[in-house]
PDB file of C-alpha atoms and ligand atoms in Angstrom:
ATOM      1  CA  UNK A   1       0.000   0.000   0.000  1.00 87.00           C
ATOM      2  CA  UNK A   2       1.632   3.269  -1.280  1.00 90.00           C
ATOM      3  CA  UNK A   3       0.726   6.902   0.488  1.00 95.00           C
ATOM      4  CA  UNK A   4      -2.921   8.134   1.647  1.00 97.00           C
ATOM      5  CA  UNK A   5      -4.563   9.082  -1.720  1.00 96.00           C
ATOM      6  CA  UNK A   6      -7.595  10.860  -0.137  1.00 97.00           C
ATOM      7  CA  UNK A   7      -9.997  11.432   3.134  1.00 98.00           C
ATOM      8  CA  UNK A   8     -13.445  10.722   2.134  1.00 97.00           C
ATOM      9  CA  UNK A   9     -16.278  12.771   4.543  1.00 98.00           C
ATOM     10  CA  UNK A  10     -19.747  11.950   4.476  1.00 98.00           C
ATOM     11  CA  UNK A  11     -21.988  15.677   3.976  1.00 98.00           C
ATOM     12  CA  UNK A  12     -25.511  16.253   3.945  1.00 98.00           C
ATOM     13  CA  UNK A  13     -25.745  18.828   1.886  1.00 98.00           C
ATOM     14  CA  UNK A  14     -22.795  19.544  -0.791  1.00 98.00           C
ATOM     15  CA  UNK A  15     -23.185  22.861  -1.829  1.00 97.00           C
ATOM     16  CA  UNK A  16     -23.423  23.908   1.880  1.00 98.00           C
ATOM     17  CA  UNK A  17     -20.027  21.869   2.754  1.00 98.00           C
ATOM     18  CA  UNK A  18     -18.056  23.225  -0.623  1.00 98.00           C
ATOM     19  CA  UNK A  19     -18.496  26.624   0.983  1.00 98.00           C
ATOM     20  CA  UNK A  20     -17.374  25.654   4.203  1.00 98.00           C
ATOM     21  CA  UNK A  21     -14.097  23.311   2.757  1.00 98.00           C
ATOM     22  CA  UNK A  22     -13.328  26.038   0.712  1.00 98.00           C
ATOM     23  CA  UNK A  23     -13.296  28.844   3.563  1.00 98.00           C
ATOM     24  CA  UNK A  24     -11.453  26.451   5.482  1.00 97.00           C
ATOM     25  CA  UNK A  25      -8.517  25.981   2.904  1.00 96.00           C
ATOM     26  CA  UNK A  26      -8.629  28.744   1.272  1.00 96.00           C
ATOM     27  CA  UNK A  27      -9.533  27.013  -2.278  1.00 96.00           C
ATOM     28  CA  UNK A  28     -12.125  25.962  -4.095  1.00 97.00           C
ATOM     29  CA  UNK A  29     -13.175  22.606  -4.986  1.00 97.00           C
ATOM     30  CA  UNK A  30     -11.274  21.448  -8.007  1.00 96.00           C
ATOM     31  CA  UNK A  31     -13.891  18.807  -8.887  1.00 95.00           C
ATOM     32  CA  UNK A  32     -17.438  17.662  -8.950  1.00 96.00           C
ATOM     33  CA  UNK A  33     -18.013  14.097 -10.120  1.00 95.00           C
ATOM     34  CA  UNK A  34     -21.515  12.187  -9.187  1.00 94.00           C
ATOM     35  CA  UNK A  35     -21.181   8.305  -9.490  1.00 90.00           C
ATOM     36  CA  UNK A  36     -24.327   7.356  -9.998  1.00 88.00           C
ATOM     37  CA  UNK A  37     -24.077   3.751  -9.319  1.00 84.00           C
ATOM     38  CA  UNK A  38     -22.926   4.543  -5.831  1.00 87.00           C
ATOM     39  CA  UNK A  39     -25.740   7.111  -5.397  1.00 94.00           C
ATOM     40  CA  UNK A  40     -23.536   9.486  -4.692  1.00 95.00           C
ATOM     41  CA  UNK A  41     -22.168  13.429  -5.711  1.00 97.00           C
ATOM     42  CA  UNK A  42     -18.654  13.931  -4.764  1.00 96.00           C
ATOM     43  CA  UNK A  43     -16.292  17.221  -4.786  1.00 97.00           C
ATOM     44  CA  UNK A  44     -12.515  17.103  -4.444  1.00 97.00           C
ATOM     45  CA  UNK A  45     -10.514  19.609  -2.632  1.00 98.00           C
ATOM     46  CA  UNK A  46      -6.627  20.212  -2.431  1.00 96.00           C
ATOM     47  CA  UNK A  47      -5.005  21.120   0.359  1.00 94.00           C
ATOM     48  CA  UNK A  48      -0.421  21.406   0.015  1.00 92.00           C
ATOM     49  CA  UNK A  49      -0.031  17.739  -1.040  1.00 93.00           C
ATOM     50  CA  UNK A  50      -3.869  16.312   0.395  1.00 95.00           C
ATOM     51  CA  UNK A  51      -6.818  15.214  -1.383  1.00 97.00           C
ATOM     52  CA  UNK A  52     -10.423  15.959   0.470  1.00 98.00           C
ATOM     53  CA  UNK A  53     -13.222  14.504  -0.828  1.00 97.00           C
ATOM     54  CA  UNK A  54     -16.881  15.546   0.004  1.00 98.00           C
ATOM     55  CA  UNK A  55     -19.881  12.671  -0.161  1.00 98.00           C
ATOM     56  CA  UNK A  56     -23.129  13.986  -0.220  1.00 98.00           C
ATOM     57  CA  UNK A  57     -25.873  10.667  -0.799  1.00 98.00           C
ATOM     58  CA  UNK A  58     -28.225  10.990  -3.925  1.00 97.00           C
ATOM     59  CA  UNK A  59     -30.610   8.774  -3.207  1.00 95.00           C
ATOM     60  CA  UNK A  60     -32.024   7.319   0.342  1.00 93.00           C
ATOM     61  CA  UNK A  61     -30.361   4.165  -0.265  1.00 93.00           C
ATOM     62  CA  UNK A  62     -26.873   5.015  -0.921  1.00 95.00           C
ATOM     63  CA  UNK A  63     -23.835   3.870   1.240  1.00 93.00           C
ATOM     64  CA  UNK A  64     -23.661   7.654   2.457  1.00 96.00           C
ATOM     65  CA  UNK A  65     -27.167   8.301   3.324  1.00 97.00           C
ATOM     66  CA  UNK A  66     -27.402   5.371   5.466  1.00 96.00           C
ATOM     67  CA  UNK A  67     -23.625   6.107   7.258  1.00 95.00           C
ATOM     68  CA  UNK A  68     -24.971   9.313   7.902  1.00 97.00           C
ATOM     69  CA  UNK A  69     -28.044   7.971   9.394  1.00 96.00           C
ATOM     70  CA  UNK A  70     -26.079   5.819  11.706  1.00 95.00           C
ATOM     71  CA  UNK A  71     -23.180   8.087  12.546  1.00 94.00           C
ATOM     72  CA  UNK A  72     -23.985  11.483  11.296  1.00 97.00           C
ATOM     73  CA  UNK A  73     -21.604  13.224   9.055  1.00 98.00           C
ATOM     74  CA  UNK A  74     -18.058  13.462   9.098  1.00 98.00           C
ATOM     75  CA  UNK A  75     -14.911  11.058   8.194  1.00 97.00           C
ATOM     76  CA  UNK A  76     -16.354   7.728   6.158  1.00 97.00           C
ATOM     77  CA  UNK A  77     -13.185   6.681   4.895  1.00 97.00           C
ATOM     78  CA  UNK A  78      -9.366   7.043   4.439  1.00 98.00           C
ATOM     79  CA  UNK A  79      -7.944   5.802   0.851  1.00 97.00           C
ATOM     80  CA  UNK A  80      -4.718   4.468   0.360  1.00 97.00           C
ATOM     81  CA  UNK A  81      -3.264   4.394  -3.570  1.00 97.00           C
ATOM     82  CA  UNK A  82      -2.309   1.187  -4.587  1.00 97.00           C
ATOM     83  CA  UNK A  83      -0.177   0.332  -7.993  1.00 96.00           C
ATOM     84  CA  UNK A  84      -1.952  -3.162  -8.540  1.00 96.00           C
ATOM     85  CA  UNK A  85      -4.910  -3.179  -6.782  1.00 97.00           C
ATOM     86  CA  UNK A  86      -5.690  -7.034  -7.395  1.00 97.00           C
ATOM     87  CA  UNK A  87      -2.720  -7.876  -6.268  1.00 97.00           C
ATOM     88  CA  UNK A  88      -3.369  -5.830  -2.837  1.00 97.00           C
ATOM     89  CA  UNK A  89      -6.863  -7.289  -2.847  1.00 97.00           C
ATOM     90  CA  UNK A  90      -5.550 -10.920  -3.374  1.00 97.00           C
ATOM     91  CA  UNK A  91      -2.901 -10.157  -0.117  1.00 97.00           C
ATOM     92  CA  UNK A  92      -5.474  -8.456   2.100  1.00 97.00           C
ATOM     93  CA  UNK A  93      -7.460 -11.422   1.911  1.00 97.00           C
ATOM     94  CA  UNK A  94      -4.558 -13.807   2.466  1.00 97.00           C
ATOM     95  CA  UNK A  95      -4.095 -11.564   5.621  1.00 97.00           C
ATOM     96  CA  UNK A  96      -7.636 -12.126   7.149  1.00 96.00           C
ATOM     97  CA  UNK A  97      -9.310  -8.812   5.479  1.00 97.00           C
ATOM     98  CA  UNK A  98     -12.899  -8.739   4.309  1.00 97.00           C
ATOM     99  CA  UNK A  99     -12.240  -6.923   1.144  1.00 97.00           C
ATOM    100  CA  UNK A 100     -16.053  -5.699  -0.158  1.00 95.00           C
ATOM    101  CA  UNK A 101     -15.377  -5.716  -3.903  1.00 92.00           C
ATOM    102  CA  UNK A 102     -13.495  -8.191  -4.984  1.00 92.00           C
ATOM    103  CA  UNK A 103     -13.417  -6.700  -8.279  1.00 95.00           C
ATOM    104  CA  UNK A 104     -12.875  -3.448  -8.351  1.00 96.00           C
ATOM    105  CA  UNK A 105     -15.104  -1.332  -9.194  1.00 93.00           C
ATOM    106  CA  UNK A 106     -14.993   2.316 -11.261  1.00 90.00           C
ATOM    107  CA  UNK A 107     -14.918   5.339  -8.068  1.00 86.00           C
ATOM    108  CA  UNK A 108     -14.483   8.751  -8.654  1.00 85.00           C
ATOM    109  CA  UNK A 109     -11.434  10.783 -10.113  1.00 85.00           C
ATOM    110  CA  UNK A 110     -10.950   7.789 -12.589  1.00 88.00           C
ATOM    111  CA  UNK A 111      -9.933   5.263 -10.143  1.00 91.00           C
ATOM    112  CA  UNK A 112     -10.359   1.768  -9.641  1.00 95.00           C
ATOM    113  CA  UNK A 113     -11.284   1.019  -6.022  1.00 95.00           C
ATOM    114  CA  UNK A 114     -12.122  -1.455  -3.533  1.00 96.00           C
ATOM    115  CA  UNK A 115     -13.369  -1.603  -0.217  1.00 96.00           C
ATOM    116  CA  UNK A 116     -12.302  -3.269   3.384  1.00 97.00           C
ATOM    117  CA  UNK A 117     -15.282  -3.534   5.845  1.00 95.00           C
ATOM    118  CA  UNK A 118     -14.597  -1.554   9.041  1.00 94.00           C
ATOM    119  CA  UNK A 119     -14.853  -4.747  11.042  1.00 95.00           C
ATOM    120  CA  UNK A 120     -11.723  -5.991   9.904  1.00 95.00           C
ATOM    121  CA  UNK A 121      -9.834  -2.785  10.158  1.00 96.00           C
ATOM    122  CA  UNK A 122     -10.530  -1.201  13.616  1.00 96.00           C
ATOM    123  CA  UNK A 123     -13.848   0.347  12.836  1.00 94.00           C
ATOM    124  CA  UNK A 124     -12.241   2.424   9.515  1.00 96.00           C
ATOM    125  CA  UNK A 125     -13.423   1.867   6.398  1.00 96.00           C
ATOM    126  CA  UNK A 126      -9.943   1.855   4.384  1.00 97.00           C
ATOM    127  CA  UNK A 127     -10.418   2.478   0.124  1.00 97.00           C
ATOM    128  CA  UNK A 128      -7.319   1.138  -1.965  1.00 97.00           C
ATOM    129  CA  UNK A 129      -7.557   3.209  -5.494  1.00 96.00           C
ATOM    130  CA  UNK A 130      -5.198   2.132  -8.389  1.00 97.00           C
ATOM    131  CA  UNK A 131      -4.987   5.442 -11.056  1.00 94.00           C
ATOM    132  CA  UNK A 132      -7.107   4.328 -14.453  1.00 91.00           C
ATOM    133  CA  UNK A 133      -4.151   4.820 -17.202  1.00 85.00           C
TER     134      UNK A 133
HETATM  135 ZN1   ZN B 201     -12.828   7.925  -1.683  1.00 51.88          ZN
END
């Protein structure tokens, strides 16, 4: 597993939290992708050499709608950039890991991504994302 590519952060409402993200660092958003087969909108802030990324749900039953209904927002995930991501998925499980896609799936920012349930890492839900050449 290479460096953290991104925080993800669960929002309610998007347009409210690009305001705030962008008052806080000083920056715009770079980025607004929605992925709808996630059901959800996502914006992308940089900060120096970090990667935010805002989740706002688009439907009820989206991942992010029902974190937020548990938890409330705030952090869902930290993603870690991976150069072969089926190779990292194929070692995670050897290690005990619950990986949640075990093919990767198409994210956001033209990545490849996976999934390890909290469960199996501490309560964090950890992203691996492999760049799409
Ligand atoms: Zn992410």
């Amino acid at each position: 597993m290479d460096k953290i590519e991104h925080i993800g952060i669960a929002v309610k409402d998007l347009e409210k939290s690009n305001q705030l993200f962008a008052s806080l660092f000083g920056a715009p958003h770079y980025k607004i992708e929605e992925v709808a087969s996630e059901g959800v909108k996502t914006s992308f802030f940089k900060t120096g050499p970090n990667k935010i990324e805002l989740l706002e749900a688009t439907k009820p039953d989206s991942p992010i709608a029902k974190f937020i209904e548990k938890k409330g927002e705030g952090i869902h995930h930290i993603a870690f950039a991976v150069s072969n991501i089926n190779a990292e998925i194929k070692r995670l499980k050897g290690e005990g890991f619950t990986v949640l896609n075990e093919i990767p799936k198409k994210g956001a920012d033209n990545k490849l991504v996976a999934f390890l349930h909290p469960k199996t890492t501490n309560g964090v839900l950890i992203e691996l994302c492999q760049e799409i050449e």
